[in-house]
Coordinates of N, CA and C in Angstrom, one line a residue:
X1 N 5.4 4.1 12.4 CA 5.3 3.5 12.2 C 6.4 2.1 13.2
X2 N 6.0 2.1 14.6 CA 6.7 1.4 15.4 C 7.7 2.3 15.7
X3 N 7.6 3.3 15.7 CA 8.9 4.5 16.4 C 10.5 4.5 14.3
X4 N 9.3 4.1 13.7 CA 10.3 4.1 12.1 C 9.9 5.1 11.1
X5 N 10.9 5.4 10.5 CA 10.4 6.2 9.7 C 10.7 6.0 7.7
X6 N 9.7 6.4 6.7 CA 9.8 5.4 5.6 C 11.1 6.3 5.2
X7 N 11.6 5.5 4.4 CA 13.0 6.4 3.3 C 12.2 6.1 1.8
X8 N 11.8 5.4 1.5 CA 12.0 4.9 0.4 C 10.0 3.7 -0.1
X9 N 10.2 4.0 -1.6 CA 8.6 2.7 -1.2 C 9.5 2.3 -2.8
X10 N 8.5 1.1 -3.1 CA 8.7 1.2 -4.3 C 7.4 -0.1 -5.3
X11 N 6.9 0.6 -6.4 CA 6.0 -0.6 -6.2 C 5.2 -1.0 -7.7
X12 N 4.4 -1.9 -8.4 CA 4.4 -2.5 -9.3 C 2.3 -2.1 -9.4
X13 N 2.3 -1.8 -11.0 CA 0.5 -1.9 -10.9 C 0.1 -2.5 -12.3
X14 N -0.9 -3.2 -12.2 CA -1.2 -3.7 -13.3 C -2.8 -3.0 -13.4
X15 N -3.0 -2.5 -14.8 CA -4.4 -2.3 -14.9 C -5.3 -2.5 -16.3
X16 N -5.7 -2.8 -16.3 CA -7.2 -3.1 -17.8 C -8.4 -2.1 -17.5
X17 N -7.5 -1.3 -18.3 CA -8.8 -0.1 -19.2 C -9.7 -0.7 -20.1
X18 N -10.0 0.4 -20.3 CA -11.2 0.5 -21.4 C -12.0 2.4 -21.9
X19 N -11.7 2.4 -22.4 CA -12.5 3.8 -22.7 C -12.2 4.5 -21.2
X20 N -10.8 5.2 -20.9 CA -10.7 5.8 -20.0 C -10.9 5.2 -18.6
X21 N -11.8 4.1 -18.1 CA -12.0 3.5 -17.0 C -11.3 2.5 -17.0
X22 N -10.3 2.4 -15.3 CA -9.4 1.3 -14.7 C -9.5 0.1 -13.9
X23 N -9.6 -0.8 -14.3 CA -9.2 -1.5 -12.9 C -7.8 -2.1 -12.7
X24 N -7.5 -1.9 -11.2 CA -6.0 -1.9 -11.1 C -6.0 -2.6 -10.0
X25 N -5.1 -3.5 -9.8 CA -4.5 -4.0 -8.6 C -2.4 -3.9 -8.5
X26 N -2.3 -3.6 -7.6 CA -0.3 -4.1 -7.1 C 0.2 -3.7 -5.7
X27 N 1.3 -4.2 -6.4 CA 2.0 -4.5 -4.4 C 3.2 -3.3 -4.3
X28 N 3.4 -2.5 -3.2 CA 4.8 -1.6 -3.0 C 4.9 -2.2 -1.5
X29 N 6.3 -2.0 -1.8 CA 6.8 -2.2 -0.5 C 8.2 -0.8 0.2
X30 N 7.4 -0.3 1.3 CA 8.0 0.3 1.4 C 8.6 -0.3 2.4
X31 N 10.2 0.6 1.8 CA 11.0 0.7 2.4 C 11.1 1.9 3.8
X32 N 11.5 1.5 5.6 CA 12.3 1.9 6.3 C 13.8 2.5 6.2
X33 N 13.8 3.7 7.0 CA 15.0 4.4 7.5 C 16.4 3.3 7.9
X34 N 15.8 2.3 9.0 CA 16.5 1.2 9.6 C 16.6 0.0 8.6
X35 N 15.6 -0.1 7.3 CA 16.2 -0.9 6.4 C 15.0 -1.9 6.4
X36 N 14.3 -2.0 7.7 CA 12.8 -2.7 8.1 C 11.9 -2.5 6.4
X37 N 11.1 -3.2 6.2 CA 10.2 -3.4 5.1 C 9.2 -3.6 5.6
X38 N 8.0 -3.0 5.0 CA 6.6 -3.5 4.8 C 6.0 -3.8 2.8
X39 N 5.0 -4.6 3.7 CA 4.5 -5.4 2.5 C 2.7 -4.3 1.9
X40 N 2.9 -4.1 1.1 CA 1.4 -3.9 1.2 C 0.6 -4.6 -1.0
X41 N -0.3 -5.1 -0.3 CA -1.5 -5.1 -1.8 C -2.5 -4.0 -2.0
X42 N -3.0 -3.1 -2.9 CA -4.4 -2.7 -3.2 C -4.6 -3.7 -4.1
X43 N -6.0 -2.5 -4.7 CA -6.6 -3.3 -5.4 C -7.6 -2.2 -5.5
X44 N -8.3 -1.0 -6.7 CA -9.4 0.1 -6.9 C -10.1 0.3 -8.5
X45 N -10.0 1.5 -8.5 CA -10.6 1.2 -10.1 C -10.2 3.2 -10.2
X46 N -9.8 3.5 -11.7 CA -9.2 4.5 -11.8 C -10.2 5.3 -12.9
X47 N -10.3 6.3 -13.6 CA -10.9 7.2 -14.9 C -9.8 7.9 -14.8
X48 N -9.7 8.4 -16.2 CA -8.4 9.5 -17.1 C -9.5 10.2 -18.2
X49 N -9.2 11.1 -18.2 CA -9.5 11.9 -19.0 C -8.8 12.1 -20.7
X50 N -9.0 12.9 -21.3 CA -8.1 13.4 -22.5 C -7.0 14.3 -22.5
X51 N -7.7 15.3 -21.6 CA -6.9 15.9 -20.8 C -5.8 15.5 -20.3
X52 N -5.7 14.2 -19.9 CA -4.6 13.9 -18.6 C -4.8 14.3 -17.9
X53 N -5.4 14.4 -17.1 CA -6.4 14.4 -15.5 C -6.7 13.0 -15.6
X54 N -6.9 12.3 -14.2 CA -6.7 11.4 -13.8 C -7.4 11.0 -11.9
X55 N -8.9 10.6 -11.6 CA -8.8 10.4 -10.4 C -8.7 8.6 -10.2
X56 N -9.3 8.6 -8.9 CA -8.6 6.4 -8.4 C -9.0 6.8 -7.5
X57 N -9.5 4.9 -6.6 CA -9.6 5.0 -5.2 C -9.6 3.5 -5.4
X58 N -9.8 2.7 -4.2 CA -9.7 1.5 -3.7 C -9.4 0.8 -2.5
X59 N -9.0 -0.1 -2.0 CA -7.6 -0.4 -0.9 C -7.5 -1.4 -0.4
X60 N -6.5 -0.8 0.3 CA -5.3 -1.7 0.3 C -4.6 -2.6 1.5
X61 N -4.4 -3.1 1.7 CA -3.8 -4.3 3.2 C -2.4 -4.3 3.0
X62 N -2.0 -4.0 4.5 CA -0.5 -5.4 4.8 C -0.8 -6.6 4.4
X63 N 0.2 -7.3 4.0 CA 0.1 -8.5 3.6 C 1.6 -9.0 4.1
X64 N 2.2 -7.8 5.7 CA 3.7 -8.4 6.1 C 4.9 -7.4 6.2
X65 N 5.9 -8.0 7.3 CA 7.3 -6.7 7.7 C 7.7 -8.0 7.1
X66 N 9.1 -7.3 7.8 CA 10.7 -7.7 8.2 C 11.2 -7.1 8.7
X67 N 12.1 -7.2 10.6 CA 12.3 -6.9 11.5 C 11.1 -5.6 11.7
X68 N 11.9 -5.5 12.2 CA 10.2 -4.8 13.5 C 8.4 -4.5 13.1
X69 N 8.5 -4.7 12.3 CA 7.4 -4.6 11.3 C 6.8 -6.6 10.9
X70 N 7.7 -7.2 11.7 CA 7.3 -8.8 11.2 C 5.9 -8.3 12.0
X71 N 5.4 -9.3 11.2 CA 3.6 -9.3 11.8 C 3.1 -9.2 11.5
X72 N 3.3 -7.6 10.9 CA 2.9 -6.3 10.5 C 0.9 -6.7 10.0
X73 N 0.2 -6.7 10.2 CA -1.2 -6.6 9.4 C -1.8 -5.3 9.3
X74 N -3.2 -4.8 8.1 CA -4.0 -3.9 8.1 C -4.6 -3.3 7.2
X75 N -5.3 -2.4 6.7 CA -6.2 -2.0 5.8 C -6.5 -0.4 6.0
X76 N -7.1 -0.4 4.7 CA -7.5 1.4 4.4 C -8.3 1.0 3.4
X77 N -8.2 2.6 2.9 CA -9.1 3.0 1.8 C -7.6 4.0 0.9
X78 N -7.5 3.9 0.0 CA -7.1 5.5 -1.0 C -7.9 6.2 -1.8
X79 N -7.4 7.6 -2.0 CA -8.2 8.0 -3.5 C -6.7 8.7 -3.7
X80 N -6.6 9.2 -5.4 CA -5.6 9.2 -5.5 C -6.3 10.5 -6.7
X81 N -6.0 11.5 -7.0 CA -6.0 12.7 -8.2 C -5.0 13.1 -8.8
X82 N -5.1 13.3 -10.2 CA -3.6 14.0 -10.4 C -4.1 14.4 -12.3
X83 N -2.9 14.9 -12.6 CA -2.6 15.4 -14.4 C -1.6 16.1 -14.3
X84 N -1.2 16.4 -15.3 CA 0.5 16.8 -15.6 C 0.9 17.7 -14.8
X85 N 0.9 18.3 -13.9 CA 1.7 19.3 -12.9 C 2.0 18.9 -11.4
X86 N 1.4 17.1 -11.2 CA 1.4 16.3 -10.6 C 0.4 15.4 -10.1
X87 N 0.1 15.0 -8.6 CA -0.2 13.8 -8.9 C 0.0 14.2 -6.9
X88 N -1.9 13.3 -6.3 CA -1.9 13.8 -5.1 C -2.3 12.8 -4.3
X89 N -2.3 11.8 -3.0 CA -3.2 10.3 -3.0 C -3.1 10.8 -1.2
X90 N -4.5 10.3 -1.2 CA -4.8 10.9 -0.1 C -4.9 9.5 1.1
X91 N -4.3 8.9 1.8 CA -4.1 6.8 2.8 C -4.6 6.8 3.6
X92 N -5.7 6.5 3.7 CA -6.2 6.2 5.5 C -6.6 4.7 6.0
X93 N -6.3 4.6 6.6 CA -6.5 2.9 7.6 C -5.7 2.6 8.5
X94 N -6.2 1.6 9.0 CA -5.4 1.7 10.6 C -4.3 0.7 10.2
X95 N -3.4 0.0 11.7 CA -2.0 -1.5 11.5 C -2.3 -1.5 12.4
X96 N -1.5 -3.1 12.9 CA -1.7 -3.0 13.8 C -0.1 -4.1 14.1
X97 N 0.6 -4.4 14.4 CA 1.9 -5.3 14.9 C 1.8 -5.7 16.8
X98 N 1.8 -6.7 15.8 CA 2.4 -8.2 17.6 C 2.5 -7.5 18.8
X99 N 2.7 -8.2 19.6 CA 2.9 -7.1 20.9 C 5.0 -7.7 20.6
X100 N 6.1 -7.2 21.6 CA 7.3 -7.6 21.7 C 7.7 -8.5 22.4
X101 N 8.0 -9.9 22.0 CA 8.3 -10.5 22.3 C 7.0 -11.4 22.8
X102 N 6.2 -11.0 21.4 CA 5.3 -11.8 21.5 C 5.1 -13.0 20.1
X103 N 4.9 -14.6 20.3 CA 5.2 -15.1 19.5 C 4.1 -16.8 19.3
X104 N 4.3 -16.5 18.1 CA 3.2 -18.0 18.2 C 3.8 -19.2 18.4
X105 N 3.0 -19.6 18.3 CA 3.2 -21.5 19.7 C 3.2 -22.3 17.9
X106 N 4.5 -23.0 18.3 CA 4.7 -23.6 17.3 C 4.3 -25.1 17.2
X107 N 3.0 -26.1 16.2 CA 2.0 -26.9 16.1 C 3.0 -28.3 15.4
X108 N 3.1 -28.8 16.3 CA 4.4 -30.2 16.4 C 3.0 -31.1 15.2

């Protein structure tokens, strides 16, 4: 994204669960190798079994960024599955950034 590679991410999630089903929402901060950040919000639903397997999915959206990612927008979907041996996530979507040098007009 913008010629940058991600280095790290940190997230927080809240789940309302009952009888193995959950409603999830949260935020993720993606840190790029140069220190720029992308901010993501997500929401979805999940299912957990007594054996420890889980599946889930939902939607996500970029809420902004810093540095080269300032003005970042976008959205998409995610699917996840896992068990005690590991997890797999599939994330699809689109994003856009303002053209270099573009700025918003200030209101007086």
